[in-house]
Amino acid sequence: MPRRSAETPDATPGAAASRSTIADVARVAGVSKATVSRFLNRRDELLTRDIAARVEAAIAELGYSPSPMAQALKRGRTRLIGLVVADVTNPFSVAVLRGAEQACQEAGYLVMLFNLGNQAARELEAIEALSSYQVEGFILNTLGSDPAALAAATRLGKPVVLVDRRHAGMQSDFVSLDNAGAVLLAAGHLAEQGHGELLFISEPTAGVSSRQERAQAFQAFLATHDGHSGHSGQLQGSLFECDEQHPQALDAALLAARQRAGSRRLGVLASNAVVTLRVAAALARLGWHFGEELGFVGFDETEWAPHVGPGLSAIAQPTGDLGRIAARCLLERLQGHQLPPRQTLLPGRLIVRGSSRKV
Amino acid sequence: MPRRSAETPDATPGAAASRSTIADVARVAGVSKATVSRFLNRRDELLTRDIAARVEAAIAELGYSPSPMAQALKRGRTRLIGLVVADVTNPFSVAVLRGAEQACQEAGYLVMLFNLGNQAARELEAIEALSSYQVEGFILNTLGSDPAALAAATRLGKPVVLVDRRHAGMQSDFVSLDNAGAVLLAAGHLAEQGHGELLFISEPTAGVSSRQERAQAFQAFLATHDGHSGHSGQLQGSLFECDEQHPQALDAALLAARQRAGSRRLGVLASNAVVTLRVAAALARLGWHFGEELGFVGFDETEWAPHVGPGLSAIAQPTGDLGRIAARCLLERLQGHQLPPRQTLLPGRLIVRGSSRKV
DNA sequence: TTGTATGCGTTATCAC
DNA sequence: GTGATAACGCATACAA
């Protein structure tokens, strides 16, 4: 079948108006494909002025743009970055995504997103799907529970940057909030505001590194201050993992903590926004109020934090920067820089609202 | 340079372990490339048992999987769907994304996401970038302000499904909430709960169809009930567009509405979650409270709606279904079904909480 | 039933 | 400076 001539508008619905190719441009310009290709890739060197002009005109006339697919096939470079996210519903992940996307776009890369929908089992699948599309590197914000996934990526020789969550035995670059510092910031603030009994509430750790780090930092904080008497006498605290399935267990944990507190004030630290919402639900069931029966600080700043109760104090993560830095980190490796695995830790910012202020 | 032999593990870091190709499989299995290809695509017909076994073994040994890029180049089919979103930060968009993604995945398609970051100017750019990767169709949840964008998609003969927002002069399938019905539901509820003065608050319409539809439906509701005396005397209402830049204008609008209400109760209807947050901020400035100085219903159900004030009543959109239906709609067209443009309108669901209940 | 040859749209290596 | 031509990895018409 002869190629459809370029002049034919081809209004036939359904019959995709086949994109014009480099061959079409060459024919219209009356030159060879090689010349067109040269014009495109190394337009400055070795080109007669009038030939360059003709090629340029032909490209404009046909609205030609090269096929990244074919280019990828030939060059082995796709200018594609694979971004795997545990859950797009998570605002933290989305914020990171935005930062990464922006940095990639500036560098002429396109981001291919794969959403796990919190199914850890799909982690390997994601990496394979993405790498079959020849993405040049990965940004991973996943559970990190499947070692095979990370192995697959490195086996393929593709650089990986991990965000927020480490993977077991990883050799990759890593970008994250300074969890230890952030916990200190929050717990210190609660103590300073006169909360003598602290409760750290987390999702089930389930091997997620950031959750572990935050819990450990909290324990370290307690150990440091144990025996010391703070602003309101003895400082003590405990940890609780709140399971989605058993909300009443959270209620019980809160009641128990209040009991332990006695005359001291109870301060609660929620390890992320999901936990914050669960705590809010628990308070509603108990008839408690933020800033009254308990002081509160939660990880992750959200748009709704100012409007719940007296305003929820929060640890804001530099999400955009995390994404941007992760992307830049990856892009540097793509340039071929041989560097040892780097870790970048960014500080959190405490935003104080009514929920944690001394009455 | 001779191809690296398959047995070499090639641990050289940085030197991407080149994926094995169909040629490698053919060589290992001792057959031709065509045979391998046939095994892959039409494995049932025409294949000697032992040859099939050999090919299968070779594939397993090499961990071979075909390159979608090369397949796309050859077949013209990529199994890629382009999804353009005005703003990934918008929970509505993300929820739609999830539904669409799931449906596409089930059909063996991969979703390529392009985020506009609310820059309308990038709409055309998005469509061109995506279509250069040969996506087979588009799901668009964009501003719809750039007619050239939609034109570009249809010019390329690629089917398009619009979600939530219509485009000017569109010929495409369209999936959305039944905005008129939803407004009736919300306004009717407010009236029924004894709110005699209604205020509809929207973002600047700016040509976004869903905003227009909601505003018009509200006006229609007022027209219908004008003169009629409802549960609390005369029913009246007005509309206000709240600009992000001038929050104090919103405060003034609320005060004015309260004034007009006189002894009647004031009911406020927010046209989306962003507006709801702005109203919450305004109430904080005015010292008002949801459910007291005003009754409230907002479009879009959010995770935080139950925890703001006495709980915010909301119109929940069937976001997951919207995405799923949009994807299925597109996939049907991809199968080659020639159908006229379809519109699918899904009903909203009213969730009543403290903010709108009769005291 | 299997192998050979060709082309998808590019880029790169040669000649000219 | 420019033009043939051979790959890249795959699918397919055709030959055997």
Coordinates of N, CA and C in Angstrom, one line a residue, chain A residues 2 55 152 275:
Chain A
P2 N 0.6 2.1 -1.0 CA 1.4 3.3 -1.0 C 1.1 4.3 0.1
V55 N 14.9 22.4 4.8 CA 14.5 21.4 5.8 C 13.6 22.0 6.8
A152 N 15.9 -5.9 40.9 CA 15.5 -5.9 39.5 C 16.0 -4.6 38.8
V275 N -2.7 8.9 60.6 CA -2.9 8.7 62.0 C -3.6 9.9 62.6

